[in-house]
Each structure stands twice: as C-alpha cells, then as structure tokens.
Amino acid sequence: MKRINLKLNVILLTILAMFAAMNSYSQQTREEIPAKYKWNLTDLYASDEAWRDAVESLTLKLDEVEQFKGTLTKSASNLLKALEFNTELSKEASKIYLYAGMNSDLDTRDMKYNGMKQELQSLFSNFGAKAAFIQPEILAADWETIEGFLKEEPKLEIYRMGLENMFRTKAHTLSEAEERIMALSGMVGSVPQAVYGTFSNAEMPKPEVTLSDGSTIAIGSAEYGRYRASSNRADRETVFNAYWNNFAKFKASYGEMLYGNVKSDIFNARARHYDSSLEASLYPNNIPAEVYHSLVDNVNENLPAFHRYLKIKQRMMGVDTLKYLDLYAPVVKDVDLKYSYDEATTLILEALKPLGKEYVSTVEKAVDERWIDVYPTPGKRSGAYSNGAFYDGHPFILLNYNDLYDDVSTLAHELGHTMQSYFSNKTQPYPTADYETFVAEVASTFNEVLLFNYMIDRVEDDDVKLSILMEWLDRFKGTLFRQTQFAEFELKIHEEAEKGKPLTGDEFSEIYADIVNRYYGHKEGVCHVDDYMHMEWAYIPHFYYNFYVYQYSTSFTASISLAEKVMSGDKQALDNYIEFLSAGGSDYPIELLKKAGVDMTSTEPFEKTIASMNKVMDEIEKILDKKEKE
C-alpha cells in the first residue's frame, strides 16, 4: 500500500490566537462557519454511503492479490500485472482512508469516523498479511532477471525506483511467513499512537484557572496555545502551571504510551536485522545516519547563537530573568500583527509570485475551491497539516486560523506542502508521486522564507519591522533548535531502551530535563526552565512518528539555501526548484536535493542557516540600539 502521508507543520499543535475574544471564529461551531472556509469533502465521496460502497468494493478486490502468488518472476507481464493491481488498490485505499481520517479530524469526539479509521486499519493490515509474499518472491530472483524484465516491458519502468530500492534493502526483507507476521503486527503496533491521540485530543481533563481579569477558563491545548502568547506575564504563569502540572498527573500513563511506541520501533528494527531503530528509520530512504548525528552535533556546537537569540528576547521584553513561559509572548509593545484569513491569502499570493504563474494560480484555486479547512471549532484536531494522498484529485489543508501573523506563516508553510503534492501528483506516475518527509519540509519552509522577505521589504516602521524580524527569528528557534532538541530526545530514549533500560514517565522527564535545560542555558542563567516543563515530552505527538522531527531541521537549512538562490533572480535555480517539487519520490531524498542545488551531506547548508540567523539578529540589535538612543 502507498504510505498515507500527513505533512505536519513545524509547530503542529499550537498555532492559535492571543485572545479568544478577538476572534469570534474560535467560539463558533462548524455549522456557524461559512462554507467557503470549510473543506468540501464531497470531492472525495458524495456521502458516507458512497464511502461505504467504495470500502465494500475494495474489500472484494483485496483477496484477488493471492492469484499472483508464485507467478511474479515468471515473466515481465506477470510482474507488471501484479504491480498495476497493487497500484490501483493503493490509490483507492488512500482515498478511502483520507475521507475517514479527515472527517475524524474535524471532530475527534465523534467516534463514528474514528471507528471507520479503525475498520480500515484492520482491513489494510489483513491485506498486508495476504500480500506478504510479494516482496520475498521478487527478491528470490536475481537483479539481472528483474533488469531484463524492465528492458522487455517499458510499462515496468515507473516501478524501477521501487524495485531497485527493494533489492538495496534485501538484507532487511524477511521470509513470506515472517513478512506476514510483520504485517499483522501493525494491528497492535499503532495502538500507542492511537491511544495518545484520543486521550490528548478528546478525553484528557482540562484544569480550570482564574485569570487576572477575573475570568475562569478551562485550559486545553487550544487555550494553552492562546494564553501562552498573552502579554500578561501573571496569566502566562497561571496557565503554564495549570497546564503542565495537569500533564504531570498523567505522567505514568503518558510514559506507558511513549514506551510502548519505542518498543514497537525496536521490535521492527530488530525483526528486520537493523543495528538500531535510527538505522531502521533512515536506511530505507538511503539517508546516512551521519546526517542525523551531524545535525545534533552542529546544533549543540552553535547553542551560543541560540543563547544570543534568547538574550535578545530578554532585552526586548525588559525582564530581569527570561523564563521558558516568556518564549511565546509578544516582545514589541503596541504592535499587534493581526491579519484576517482573507488578508493572509492576499499577502501570500503576492509573496509567492517569484515562483511563477502556475504556482500562484494553483494556490488561488486551493483557496477558492475549498481545499482548506480554516478555523478552529469544538473537537477539531489541533494544529495544521497538508495531505496530498488524493492522487487523482487535489491536496487538503487543515488549519486552526486565529488571525495572528504566525497563522499567516503557517498557511504559507502548509501551501508549500500542498504545492509539492500538486506538482508531484501532476508530473509523476503514482508509484513515484509520493515523496519523503526529508524533502517535504523544504517546500513548506521555502514559502515561509518568501513570505518573510516580502513582508520585511515593505515595512518601514521600526516596531513592526522588529515584530516581523522576531517572528522570523522565532522560526529558527522553533524549527532548527527546538526540533533538533526533540530529535536528540528521541534518539536518547531509543538508545536507552535498546540497552534494555525500561522507561517510565519519570525517566522520560529526567532525560528531557537534561536536554531542555542545556539547550536553553538554564544553569548559565540564559533562560529559566521551571521544573514542570520537564513534562513537555508528553505534549509532542511527533515522538510517535518514528524519527520524524529531525527532518524539520534539515529541511529548514536546505530551504534557506535554495530560497536565497531563487530570490536572487537566478532563473536556473527557479527551474531546478520547480523540478524538485515535481520529482516526487523518483529518486532518494539526498539525491533530489543535490539536483535542486543543496548537498545535505555537507555542513554548508547548516553554516548558511546560522549565518542567516546571525544576520537577522544583527538587524534586530541595530534597530534596538537606534531606539535606545532616541
């Protein structure tokens, strides 16, 4: 089956508003929101009944896979028939799952669509068990035989990439019986993530707090995201204390969830004869483990640059001690950068013009034809993502838009994912249309770079310029340093578990405390990290995605390098970039980026990113010095 991709954004859970009262949409039900701001899921299926018919039709076809058993390597035509059969099934399965999954995301409290997802997961797992013979049977032949088939039957060429990779990873492919067991294990391996999602989004109790204005509110993820950006420090303190101490009440349960997921990763790695969970995650995409380790090492060596950022934030806020709870608060007084969704789309369309007419016109279509579900509503999945799994249709974007400039940037980010899916699906045959996360975040961050440069070039007021510069600097914090902080934590907990150490909520908190305190210079007095923040690991859904987060950081460095070339007016750089967006999974991620113009096995992208960050900080300090002299 083709992997079902959810392209998650850099700050997956917390792109929310400063004050609920400033945006009435945050209080509205779905019925109260105009249709133009909501998904049109009839693009997938006209109704739940039509979806059910599609599921039944697909179910009848699944058993047909067994007709190919024992025939795959007897002729080129036999191999082609089997692969084409799998392609058609996969396309329909992706569409079916997309409909159930996105309906569930619109209201995580509605168990109907959650049940539909579970039904499909069981169905696909059973199919995987029946189709377990395919890969071992192909690998039983030698590559020369398969190469001969490719030359004999031109229609097989679109499967070359997958077949070559299959033979490259041959040492990690098991026997038919073992592959069947591995496929069936997917029914239980996904349980920790499913439990985490349901509990965190739908069932975790919300603590109540009383704010400085006398109002009493329940603090869930949406409220936390809103009030952590409050300009009132006392309110932030209240909200942080309540929110994180509430997580601590469920430390043992969150520990079991995450440890269960780590054990699942280890099981898969050892069953497939990998030396580690990290290798098992990276090797199928031909990404050297050194890329991961190099990222962590480079970020740790450049923590002084991060600490410089934190000291600038302290200076701008005018506080004696910068605290972790200050990191999302506004730093420029009397500047409230708020943009309605319609204003945001206008800004983004202007900012993206360097990418050409087709790019911009497709973004307009995404806005006008309801590819985007815009506003937060009760029960809606928090955060944002783009899903490009509807190959014969169009991508979809989920937002929780609350009128902050940060939300404008998030929309630009998700449109980057959407456009990569659009170009890949349009250009590539289905077997090579899907692309890996390692390259996915390049397209999204690239759009953020264009938006930042568009905005900063048109702002003259120093306070507004400072606000936008700091927002962009916050992206370096959130994408390069924070995501690498998560990546280091994820690596550490897997390494500890692989040594045989059992992990509980207490151990996770201890490991996280060591990393977060080091990154934020807690002991050096750069930024004070309260003890309750040691529970933050329980808040991050990415830890259930098998070494996912490091790719945000690597992609950020790649996008900085590529965007500079395109913005310089280099037409060849633009052509290379559009070709990159259109390449899908037609080559390995490292090679696709090399063709686009950036070598991720070198230190150059990281060095350019740190230089860019320092340039922004130089500009901020220049404006601050000027203002202090006035």
XYZ file of C-alpha atoms in Angstrom:
630
model
C 0.000 0.000 0.000
C 1.121 3.532 -0.617
C 2.002 5.295 2.605
C -0.716 7.638 3.831
C 1.084 10.940 4.280
C 0.159 13.640 6.762
C 2.522 16.581 6.285
C 2.612 18.156 9.618
C 3.781 21.684 10.211
C 6.627 22.904 12.300
C 4.524 23.839 15.304
C 1.956 21.131 14.894
C -0.161 21.681 17.984
C -0.082 25.367 18.869
C -0.825 27.821 16.085
C -3.543 29.656 17.945
C -4.631 33.171 18.834
C -3.568 35.591 21.555
C -7.031 36.334 22.863
C -10.189 34.345 22.238
C -12.368 37.437 22.306
C -10.528 38.981 19.393
C -11.629 36.210 17.049
C -15.216 35.082 17.180
C -14.462 32.081 14.946
C -12.657 30.376 17.822
C -16.040 30.153 19.584
C -18.131 29.046 16.610
C -19.455 25.626 15.721
C -18.873 24.203 12.264
C -22.446 24.974 11.318
C -21.891 28.667 12.016
C -18.807 28.985 9.800
C -19.385 29.907 6.120
C -18.916 27.006 3.707
C -16.080 28.738 1.813
C -13.861 28.335 4.878
C -14.526 24.596 5.242
C -13.381 21.513 3.363
C -15.534 20.218 0.567
C -15.094 16.507 1.275
C -17.617 15.601 -1.412
C -14.608 15.942 -3.727
C -13.682 12.543 -2.277
C -17.091 10.889 -1.805
C -20.576 12.348 -2.108
C -21.650 10.866 1.229
C -20.816 8.335 3.930
C -22.947 5.865 1.982
C -20.803 6.382 -1.131
C -17.725 5.839 1.030
C -19.206 2.610 2.373
C -19.854 1.377 -1.173
C -16.211 2.121 -2.043
C -14.997 0.195 1.011
C -17.107 -2.822 0.106
C -15.871 -2.713 -3.467
C -12.269 -2.513 -2.335
C -12.745 -5.350 0.158
C -13.908 -7.665 -2.622
C -10.764 -6.907 -4.605
C -8.270 -7.477 -1.815
C -8.444 -11.268 -1.915
C -7.526 -11.197 -5.612
C -3.914 -10.483 -4.697
C -3.380 -14.169 -3.973
C -3.856 -15.014 -7.672
C -0.385 -13.599 -8.319
C 1.369 -15.859 -5.844
C 4.053 -17.976 -7.491
C 3.863 -16.076 -10.795
C 5.668 -12.783 -10.193
C 9.079 -13.608 -11.626
C 7.969 -15.958 -14.384
C 7.567 -13.146 -16.902
C 7.655 -9.379 -17.281
C 3.933 -9.307 -17.976
C 3.137 -11.213 -14.772
C 5.195 -8.785 -12.706
C 3.527 -5.823 -14.396
C 0.024 -7.155 -13.735
C 0.764 -7.622 -10.031
C 2.298 -4.184 -9.622
C -0.525 -2.479 -11.515
C -3.052 -4.332 -9.373
C -1.331 -3.058 -6.229
C -1.211 0.483 -7.621
C -4.954 0.624 -8.241
C -5.748 -0.832 -4.837
C -3.392 1.563 -3.119
C -4.862 4.588 -4.859
C -8.382 3.705 -3.778
C -7.271 2.750 -0.262
C -5.576 6.131 0.178
C -8.719 7.936 -0.893
C -10.919 5.854 1.399
C -8.673 6.393 4.412
C -8.398 10.092 3.667
C -12.166 10.545 3.834
C -12.496 8.768 7.175
C -9.399 10.377 8.656
C -10.215 13.957 7.740
C -13.812 13.655 8.889
C -12.474 12.351 12.180
C -10.062 15.289 12.428
C -12.954 17.741 12.144
C -14.350 16.418 15.416
C -12.154 13.997 17.349
C -15.022 13.441 19.777
C -17.109 11.756 17.071
C -16.398 8.049 17.446
C -18.192 7.233 14.187
C -15.315 8.341 11.975
C -12.720 7.082 14.421
C -14.396 3.694 14.129
C -14.238 3.946 10.342
C -10.486 4.555 10.586
C -10.033 1.561 12.858
C -12.023 -0.583 10.451
C -9.694 0.403 7.617
C -6.565 -0.161 9.669
C -7.711 -3.716 10.339
C -8.652 -4.199 6.684
C -5.298 -2.940 5.425
C -3.394 -5.000 7.955
C -5.153 -8.142 6.789
C -4.410 -7.262 3.180
C -0.772 -6.722 4.082
C -0.662 -10.210 5.516
C -2.159 -11.685 2.331
C 0.226 -9.701 0.146
C 3.265 -10.559 2.259
C 4.525 -12.948 -0.413
C 5.154 -10.207 -2.986
C 8.445 -8.770 -1.809
C 10.111 -12.069 -0.798
C 9.014 -13.653 -4.080
C 10.502 -10.839 -6.163
C 13.694 -10.887 -4.112
C 14.039 -14.635 -4.651
C 15.028 -13.763 -8.225
C 18.330 -12.083 -9.007
C 18.518 -8.453 -10.090
C 19.606 -9.436 -13.579
C 16.225 -11.120 -14.111
C 14.335 -8.039 -12.963
C 16.539 -5.771 -15.051
C 15.716 -7.949 -18.051
C 12.005 -7.537 -17.353
C 12.436 -3.751 -17.194
C 14.069 -3.735 -20.624
C 11.484 -6.090 -22.065
C 8.385 -4.289 -20.772
C 8.546 -0.442 -20.953
C 5.487 -0.087 -18.699
C 7.530 -1.507 -15.832
C 9.879 1.494 -15.908
C 7.715 3.522 -13.491
C 8.358 0.802 -10.903
C 12.151 0.835 -11.337
C 12.822 3.066 -8.329
C 10.795 0.859 -6.009
C 12.309 -2.344 -7.367
C 15.867 -1.042 -7.093
C 15.260 0.044 -3.526
C 13.695 -3.314 -2.741
C 16.903 -5.054 -3.768
C 19.039 -2.464 -1.953
C 17.216 -3.316 1.273
C 17.117 -7.041 0.565
C 19.075 -7.900 3.719
C 16.216 -6.481 5.766
C 13.398 -8.295 3.986
C 12.114 -11.405 5.712
C 10.601 -14.650 4.512
C 7.000 -14.764 3.358
C 5.810 -16.189 6.677
C 7.767 -13.618 8.634
C 6.545 -10.759 6.456
C 3.001 -11.944 7.077
C 3.581 -11.722 10.834
C 5.133 -8.272 10.468
C 2.106 -7.077 8.526
C -0.270 -8.421 11.161
C 1.777 -6.795 13.907
C 0.702 -3.429 12.507
C -2.661 -4.021 14.179
C -1.048 -3.635 17.607
C 1.986 -1.522 16.771
C -0.166 1.529 16.129
C -2.033 1.297 19.433
C 0.228 3.639 21.489
C -0.152 6.439 18.942
C -3.904 5.910 18.696
C -4.334 5.960 22.480
C -2.176 9.078 22.718
C -4.227 10.890 20.088
C -7.589 10.015 21.589
C -6.614 10.806 25.161
C -4.752 14.040 24.380
C -7.314 15.481 21.993
C -10.606 14.214 23.358
C -10.514 12.794 26.876
C -7.786 14.435 28.951
C -9.439 16.578 31.643
C -8.859 20.325 31.420
C -7.794 22.182 34.569
C -9.609 25.404 35.355
C -7.798 28.651 36.148
C -8.793 32.170 37.068
C -7.063 34.898 35.075
C -6.120 38.410 36.123
C -9.354 39.833 34.741
C -11.377 37.512 36.979
C -12.499 35.183 34.191
C -12.366 31.427 34.720
C -11.366 29.182 31.821
C -10.561 25.511 31.235
C -7.051 25.042 29.823
C -6.758 22.553 26.979
C -4.259 22.616 24.099
C -6.129 25.380 22.258
C -6.344 27.590 25.338
C -2.734 26.904 26.235
C -1.654 27.936 22.743
C -3.718 31.091 23.020
C -2.768 32.244 26.501
C 0.909 31.334 26.385
C 1.080 34.223 23.899
C -0.619 36.599 26.347
C 1.123 39.885 27.087
C 0.214 39.429 30.776
C 3.045 37.535 32.449
C 0.973 36.645 35.511
C -1.625 34.997 33.258
C 1.092 33.093 31.449
C 2.446 31.854 34.778
C -1.017 30.726 35.824
C -1.694 28.938 32.565
C 1.727 27.233 32.388
C 1.475 25.992 35.955
C -2.002 24.566 35.486
C -1.408 23.057 32.060
C 1.870 21.273 32.741
C 1.057 20.163 36.268
C -2.084 18.629 34.793
C 0.121 16.639 32.405
C 2.180 15.543 35.396
C -0.903 13.922 36.928
C -0.884 11.510 33.970
C 2.895 11.055 33.801
C 2.696 7.296 34.290
C 0.105 6.848 31.533
C 1.961 9.068 29.067
C 5.122 7.169 29.937
C 3.485 3.846 29.091
C 2.173 5.239 25.791
C 5.559 6.530 24.657
C 7.480 3.494 25.914
C 5.032 1.262 24.047
C 5.768 3.192 20.865
C 9.539 2.989 21.411
C 9.281 -0.775 21.974
C 7.314 -1.077 18.728
C 10.121 0.737 16.877
C 12.721 -1.546 18.449
C 10.710 -4.635 17.570
C 10.538 -3.613 13.919
C 14.235 -2.735 13.791
C 15.403 -5.997 15.346
C 12.971 -8.136 13.388
C 14.414 -6.661 10.185
C 18.013 -7.051 11.335
C 18.914 -3.394 11.699
C 21.507 -2.358 14.250
C 19.254 0.321 15.714
C 15.856 1.974 15.437
C 17.537 5.008 13.898
C 19.101 2.918 11.145
C 15.772 1.190 10.513
C 14.139 4.586 10.020
C 16.793 6.136 7.773
C 18.129 3.246 5.704
C 15.010 2.618 3.529
C 15.324 6.206 2.222
C 19.088 5.867 1.801
C 19.815 8.641 4.309
C 23.125 8.186 6.142
C 22.821 8.099 9.933
C 25.638 10.662 9.947
C 23.139 13.274 8.680
C 21.111 12.830 11.878
C 24.102 12.808 14.206
C 25.697 15.739 12.394
C 22.559 17.821 12.875
C 22.522 17.183 16.633
C 26.249 17.886 16.919
C 26.092 21.077 14.846
C 23.175 22.465 16.836
C 24.911 21.763 20.141
C 28.066 23.463 18.893
C 26.003 26.501 17.886
C 23.981 26.857 21.082
C 25.767 30.194 21.670
C 23.836 31.566 18.658
C 20.608 30.282 20.194
C 21.521 31.832 23.532
C 22.144 35.123 21.721
C 18.564 34.923 20.452
C 17.291 34.305 23.982
C 19.215 37.282 25.323
C 17.730 39.495 22.592
C 14.279 38.313 23.640
C 15.093 39.135 27.271
C 16.318 42.581 26.253
C 13.196 43.309 24.237
C 10.862 42.112 26.985
C 12.716 44.077 29.638
C 12.694 41.270 32.213
C 15.416 40.549 34.760
C 15.141 36.818 34.165
C 13.855 35.292 30.930
C 11.655 32.285 31.600
C 10.526 29.475 29.355
C 6.988 30.775 29.787
C 8.066 34.052 28.113
C 9.116 32.474 24.836
C 5.771 32.845 23.026
C 4.787 36.235 24.423
C 4.863 39.390 22.271
C 8.161 41.268 22.545
C 7.202 44.522 20.821
C 4.714 46.619 22.767
C 1.766 48.219 20.997
C 2.308 46.140 17.844
C -0.487 43.685 17.266
C 0.183 41.971 13.967
C -3.198 40.512 13.129
C -4.474 39.537 9.713
C -7.804 38.095 8.736
C -7.680 34.903 6.709
C -8.667 36.781 3.549
C -5.878 39.311 4.155
C -3.463 36.444 4.725
C -4.255 34.807 1.396
C -3.703 38.126 -0.404
C -0.302 38.599 1.251
C 0.773 35.053 0.484
C -0.242 35.238 -3.167
C 1.920 38.335 -3.560
C 4.840 36.790 -1.687
C 4.796 33.640 -3.840
C 4.904 35.434 -7.204
C 8.627 34.661 -7.704
C 7.576 31.007 -8.123
C 5.646 31.653 -11.323
C 2.096 31.889 -12.657
C 1.139 28.217 -12.392
C 2.255 28.072 -8.773
C 0.283 31.181 -7.807
C -2.843 30.281 -9.781
C -2.949 26.863 -8.115
C -2.704 28.471 -4.679
C -5.666 30.664 -5.681
C -7.567 27.518 -6.623
C -6.776 25.950 -3.243
C -8.277 28.996 -1.526
C -11.318 29.355 -3.787
C -12.239 25.687 -4.191
C -12.264 24.748 -0.503
C -9.100 22.707 -0.261
C -8.573 24.389 3.131
C -10.448 23.952 6.409
C -9.635 27.234 8.109
C -10.963 27.879 11.602
C -10.833 26.096 14.981
C -14.086 24.508 16.114
C -15.001 22.360 19.139
C -13.343 18.945 18.934
C -11.330 19.748 15.811
C -7.843 18.317 15.663
C -5.377 20.967 16.789
C -2.504 22.289 14.704
C -2.165 22.168 10.940
C -1.249 19.779 8.144
C -1.390 19.250 4.405
C -2.406 15.875 2.988
C -1.601 15.092 -0.627
C -2.737 11.463 -0.718
C -5.680 12.129 -3.126
C -3.647 11.433 -6.262
C -6.436 11.914 -8.832
C -7.844 14.950 -7.068
C -6.154 17.623 -5.013
C -4.432 18.061 -1.629
C -6.233 19.230 1.508
C -5.039 21.589 4.260
C -6.218 21.655 7.879
C -5.699 24.892 9.809
C -6.745 26.396 13.131
C -6.519 30.000 11.970
C -6.717 32.716 14.627
C -5.585 35.897 12.824
C -2.011 36.058 14.162
C 0.890 36.732 11.813
C 2.142 33.338 12.911
C -1.004 31.871 11.363
C -0.219 33.641 8.089
C 3.182 31.976 8.111
C 1.633 28.610 8.928
C -0.728 28.920 5.959
C 2.211 29.710 3.671
C 4.014 26.686 5.137
C 1.155 24.265 4.501
C 0.655 25.631 0.996
C 4.260 24.662 0.323
C 3.388 21.053 1.140
C 0.237 21.284 -0.936
C 2.093 22.602 -3.967
C 4.716 19.867 -3.751
C 1.909 17.303 -3.685
C 0.162 19.080 -6.545
C 3.246 19.163 -8.795
C 4.335 15.631 -7.868
C 0.895 14.121 -8.456
C 0.571 16.031 -11.719
C 4.029 15.101 -13.026
C 4.852 11.675 -11.604
C 3.125 8.336 -12.158
C 1.502 7.063 -8.994
C 4.376 4.731 -7.932
C 6.797 7.688 -7.699
C 4.410 10.513 -6.782
C 4.774 10.167 -3.017
C 7.778 11.950 -1.512
C 9.567 11.533 1.772
C 9.342 13.861 4.746
C 13.054 14.607 4.420
C 12.281 16.677 1.323
C 8.700 17.643 2.214
C 9.651 20.277 4.758
C 11.885 22.038 2.234
C 8.876 23.106 0.184
C 6.959 24.343 3.214
C 9.797 26.315 4.771
C 10.738 27.745 1.384
C 7.363 29.519 1.330
C 7.966 30.901 4.803
C 11.257 32.402 3.591
C 9.486 34.098 0.664
C 6.768 35.455 2.955
C 9.303 36.833 5.426
C 11.305 38.589 2.728
C 8.155 40.001 1.121
C 6.967 41.418 4.435
C 10.298 42.805 5.645
C 10.985 44.561 2.322
C 7.729 46.517 2.619
C 7.818 47.553 6.257
C 9.233 50.927 7.292
C 8.023 51.283 10.884
C 10.773 50.060 13.236
C 8.388 48.434 15.713
C 6.556 46.500 13.030
C 9.873 45.518 11.464
C 11.112 44.326 14.862
C 7.975 42.269 15.325
C 8.380 40.548 11.947
C 12.118 40.037 12.423
C 11.479 38.433 15.806
C 8.738 36.243 14.361
C 11.214 35.023 11.757
C 13.876 34.543 14.397
C 11.331 32.505 16.337
C 11.201 30.195 13.307
C 14.898 29.482 13.740
C 14.169 28.694 17.355
C 11.110 26.572 16.608
C 12.353 24.760 13.534
C 16.115 24.427 13.860
C 16.815 24.358 17.583
C 13.541 23.130 19.106
C 13.063 20.324 16.578
C 16.683 19.226 16.995
C 16.118 19.285 20.752
C 13.242 16.873 20.140
C 15.380 14.802 17.779
C 18.082 14.456 20.420
C 15.487 13.368 22.982
C 14.009 10.824 20.580
C 17.438 9.390 19.823
C 18.326 9.195 23.519
C 15.165 7.364 24.607
C 15.567 4.808 21.823
C 19.220 4.277 22.706
C 18.346 3.791 26.378
C 15.578 1.317 25.549
C 17.854 -0.555 23.139
C 20.276 -1.054 26.028
C 17.470 -2.797 27.875
C 16.587 0.055 30.225
C 12.850 0.216 30.995
C 11.469 3.720 30.594
C 8.742 5.246 32.731
C 7.304 8.735 32.844
C 9.934 9.637 35.450
C 12.805 8.511 33.208
C 11.395 10.370 30.216
C 11.133 13.535 32.302
C 14.688 13.139 33.582
C 16.089 12.720 30.071
C 14.029 15.613 28.754
C 15.071 17.869 31.641
C 18.757 17.357 30.886
C 18.296 18.272 27.219
C 15.915 21.213 27.575
C 17.983 22.773 30.373
C 21.130 22.518 28.264
C 19.532 23.967 25.140
C 18.070 26.951 26.972
C 21.106 27.642 29.127
C 19.205 27.102 32.371
C 22.306 26.612 34.521
C 24.071 29.557 32.880
C 21.134 31.851 33.648
C 20.226 32.413 29.982
C 16.627 31.177 30.323
C 14.974 29.753 33.424
C 13.200 26.440 32.809
C 10.650 25.611 35.505
C 10.539 22.011 36.655
C 7.010 21.491 35.320
C 8.386 21.941 31.768
C 10.127 18.587 32.142
C 6.732 17.101 31.188
C 6.791 18.745 27.759
C 7.797 15.453 26.128
C 4.245 14.204 26.764
C 2.852 17.066 24.667
C 4.730 16.286 21.437
C 2.853 13.952 19.019
C 5.874 13.714 16.724
C 7.532 11.240 19.096
C 5.072 8.661 17.788
C 6.206 9.154 14.172
C 9.489 7.205 14.233
C 12.351 9.739 13.969
C 10.287 12.344 12.173
C 11.236 15.665 13.743
C 14.890 15.927 12.654
C 13.648 16.393 9.104
C 12.112 19.737 10.012
C 15.566 20.981 10.929
C 17.410 19.550 7.943
C 14.712 20.815 5.592
C 14.893 24.273 7.144
C 18.606 24.513 6.392
C 18.063 23.254 2.837
C 15.243 25.722 2.164
C 17.311 28.693 3.359
C 19.999 27.816 0.803
C 17.580 27.208 -2.077
C 15.426 30.275 -1.395
C 18.423 32.595 -1.456
C 19.250 31.400 -4.966
C 15.695 31.773 -6.268
C 15.227 35.219 -4.715
C 18.440 36.376 -6.340
C 16.644 36.091 -9.700
C 18.568 33.008 -10.841
C 16.177 31.515 -13.435
C 18.013 28.192 -13.470
C 17.649 27.983 -9.693
C 13.879 28.516 -10.060
C 13.635 25.868 -12.780
C 15.605 23.457 -10.601
C 13.301 24.151 -7.675
C 10.099 23.536 -9.653
C 11.661 20.311 -10.964
C 12.392 19.370 -7.349
C 8.748 19.981 -6.402
C 7.685 17.830 -9.346
C 10.084 14.966 -8.648
C 8.007 13.171 -6.008
C 9.869 10.052 -4.927
C 11.588 9.452 -8.263
C 14.983 9.430 -6.518
C 16.357 9.255 -3.000
C 15.894 12.416 -0.892
C 19.579 13.290 -0.667
C 19.931 12.999 -4.454
C 16.805 15.070 -5.142
C 18.185 17.894 -3.028
C 21.578 17.688 -4.746
C 19.845 18.130 -8.100
C 17.983 21.122 -6.657
C 21.273 22.655 -5.603
C 21.972 21.715 -1.978
C 24.149 18.917 -0.551
C 22.788 17.740 2.797
C 25.791 15.516 3.462
C 27.938 18.645 3.804
C 27.943 21.290 6.542
C 27.332 24.137 4.078
C 23.503 24.314 4.458
C 23.801 24.460 8.239
C 26.525 27.093 8.124
C 24.446 29.254 5.766
C 21.459 28.945 8.085
C 23.404 30.061 11.161
C 24.855 32.939 9.131
C 21.319 33.926 8.094
C 20.180 33.779 11.714
C 23.038 35.975 12.861
C 22.220 38.446 10.092
C 18.663 38.761 11.400
C 19.950 39.220 14.949
C 22.387 41.886 13.740
C 19.459 43.779 12.186
C 17.392 43.496 15.361
C 20.210 44.744 17.566
C 20.848 47.602 15.163
C 17.224 48.753 15.478
C 17.265 48.309 19.266
C 20.448 50.381 19.592
C 18.881 53.098 17.446
C 15.692 53.152 19.530
C 17.644 53.370 22.781
C 19.467 56.449 21.502
C 16.246 58.214 20.539
